[in-house]
Amino acid sequence: GKGLDAIQEDLKQLNDTVYPEESLLIFQQNNQFQVTLFFKKDLLVNDLPSLKIKRKANVE
């Protein structure tokens, strides 16, 4: 549980919120965990160049 608490604290700081339920939801049943993370879209970085696929044309 301490690892999830640390993740929750990180997400609270990144999302700039004081409410932990706005950053991380944890559901536990029968020794199984379901974890849902919430984070702002602008925290994602997409600096990868566009994928360009070159294909040979079939000329008949």
XYZ file of N, CA and C in Angstrom:
180
model
N 0.789 -1.206 0.000
C 0.000 0.000 0.000
C 0.825 1.262 0.000
N 2.059 1.197 0.506
C 2.880 2.416 0.568
C 3.275 2.894 -0.821
N 3.485 1.953 -1.746
C 3.812 2.342 -3.116
C 2.668 3.092 -3.764
N 1.443 2.612 -3.544
C 0.275 3.293 -4.093
C 0.081 4.660 -3.446
N 0.384 4.766 -2.161
C 0.300 6.069 -1.485
C 1.283 7.059 -2.104
N 2.479 6.586 -2.436
C 3.486 7.458 -3.037
C 3.048 7.898 -4.435
N 2.484 6.970 -5.205
C 1.991 7.322 -6.544
C 0.858 8.337 -6.425
N -0.021 8.118 -5.463
C -1.139 9.040 -5.259
C -0.631 10.442 -4.915
N 0.364 10.530 -4.068
C 0.925 11.836 -3.696
C 1.568 12.509 -4.907
N 2.306 11.748 -5.719
C 2.906 12.313 -6.938
C 1.837 12.857 -7.872
N 0.778 12.087 -8.082
C -0.289 12.523 -8.983
C -1.025 13.740 -8.438
N -1.217 13.809 -7.119
C -1.843 14.994 -6.520
C -1.025 16.235 -6.829
N 0.293 16.114 -6.729
C 1.157 17.262 -7.007
C 1.164 17.604 -8.497
N 1.251 16.590 -9.353
C 1.264 16.840 -10.797
C -0.063 17.428 -11.278
N -1.172 16.957 -10.728
C -2.487 17.453 -11.131
C -2.867 18.736 -10.414
N -2.045 19.157 -9.467
C -2.282 20.374 -8.697
C -3.661 20.332 -8.020
N -3.933 19.252 -7.308
C -5.207 19.083 -6.611
C -4.946 18.678 -5.171
N -5.909 18.937 -4.320
C -5.782 18.529 -2.919
C -6.615 17.288 -2.637
N -7.429 16.886 -3.613
C -8.305 15.739 -3.424
C -7.682 14.491 -4.027
N -7.347 13.502 -3.214
C -6.691 12.301 -3.741
C -7.566 11.518 -4.712
N -8.893 11.581 -4.544
C -9.781 10.841 -5.447
C -9.800 11.429 -6.848
N -9.209 12.598 -7.043
C -9.095 13.191 -8.370
C -7.802 12.759 -9.063
N -7.013 11.926 -8.422
C -5.738 11.501 -8.989
C -5.605 9.991 -9.099
N -6.170 9.264 -8.158
C -5.956 7.822 -8.127
C -7.139 7.143 -7.442
N -7.690 6.146 -8.108
C -8.727 5.321 -7.504
C -8.179 3.906 -7.345
N -8.377 3.334 -6.183
C -7.890 1.986 -5.901
C -9.078 1.134 -5.481
N -9.250 0.024 -6.152
C -10.306 -0.928 -5.820
C -9.641 -2.264 -5.551
N -9.929 -2.849 -4.401
C -9.330 -4.129 -4.039
C -10.433 -5.117 -3.690
N -10.335 -6.312 -4.277
C -11.290 -7.373 -3.976
C -10.613 -8.713 -4.212
N -10.715 -9.597 -3.251
C -10.141 -10.945 -3.359
C -8.661 -10.925 -3.754
N -7.881 -10.111 -3.079
C -6.434 -9.989 -3.330
C -6.095 -9.523 -4.742
N -7.021 -8.858 -5.411
C -6.750 -8.264 -6.719
C -6.986 -6.768 -6.621
N -6.108 -6.014 -7.279
C -6.206 -4.569 -7.275
C -6.619 -4.076 -8.646
N -7.445 -3.055 -8.658
C -7.706 -2.297 -9.875
C -7.330 -0.860 -9.562
N -6.411 -0.318 -10.339
C -5.909 1.022 -10.092
C -6.217 1.879 -11.308
N -6.844 3.023 -11.074
C -7.158 3.970 -12.141
C -6.411 5.261 -11.855
N -5.582 5.688 -12.796
C -4.794 6.909 -12.655
C -5.429 8.026 -13.461
N -5.484 9.205 -12.893
C -5.965 10.388 -13.593
C -4.807 11.380 -13.678
N -4.593 11.923 -14.867
C -3.567 12.946 -14.998
C -3.950 13.894 -16.123
N -3.446 15.105 -16.031
C -3.759 16.114 -17.033
C -3.140 15.755 -18.372
N -3.860 16.073 -19.427
C -3.405 15.756 -20.777
C -2.059 16.425 -21.080
N -1.855 17.628 -20.562
C -0.610 18.334 -20.870
C 0.608 17.737 -20.171
N 0.402 16.729 -19.334
C 1.542 16.036 -18.729
C 2.155 15.019 -19.685
N 1.420 14.679 -20.742
C 1.937 13.751 -21.740
C 2.801 14.520 -22.736
N 3.917 13.952 -23.089
C 4.820 14.585 -24.041
C 4.872 13.714 -25.283
N 4.587 14.325 -26.407
C 4.631 13.602 -27.660
C 5.572 14.343 -28.606
N 6.857 14.134 -28.419
C 7.862 14.788 -29.246
C 8.380 13.878 -30.348
N 7.754 12.731 -30.519
C 8.215 11.799 -31.531
C 7.832 12.301 -32.919
N 8.716 12.118 -33.886
C 8.360 12.527 -35.245
C 7.249 11.632 -35.796
N 6.517 12.151 -36.747
C 5.452 11.376 -37.371
C 6.042 10.168 -38.075
N 5.345 9.069 -37.986
C 5.785 7.847 -38.622
C 5.471 7.918 -40.109
N 6.487 7.725 -40.923
C 6.308 7.742 -42.376
C 6.672 6.374 -42.907
N 5.724 5.771 -43.589
C 5.947 4.437 -44.141
C 6.059 4.555 -45.652
N 7.168 4.058 -46.151
C 7.382 4.063 -47.601
C 7.128 2.670 -48.113
N 6.296 2.579 -49.117
C 5.973 1.287 -49.703
C 6.257 1.335 -51.193
N 6.691 0.218 -51.696
C 6.923 0.109 -53.123
C 5.575 -0.063 -53.815
N 5.380 0.664 -54.880
C 4.151 0.540 -55.668
C 4.262 -0.606 -56.632
N 3.203 -1.353 -56.768
C 3.160 -2.429 -57.739
C 2.737 -1.846 -59.086
N 3.645 -1.877 -60.032
C 3.356 -1.339 -61.368
C 3.245 -2.522 -62.326
N 2.110 -2.624 -63.012
C 1.924 -3.724 -63.954
C 1.863 -3.217 -65.363
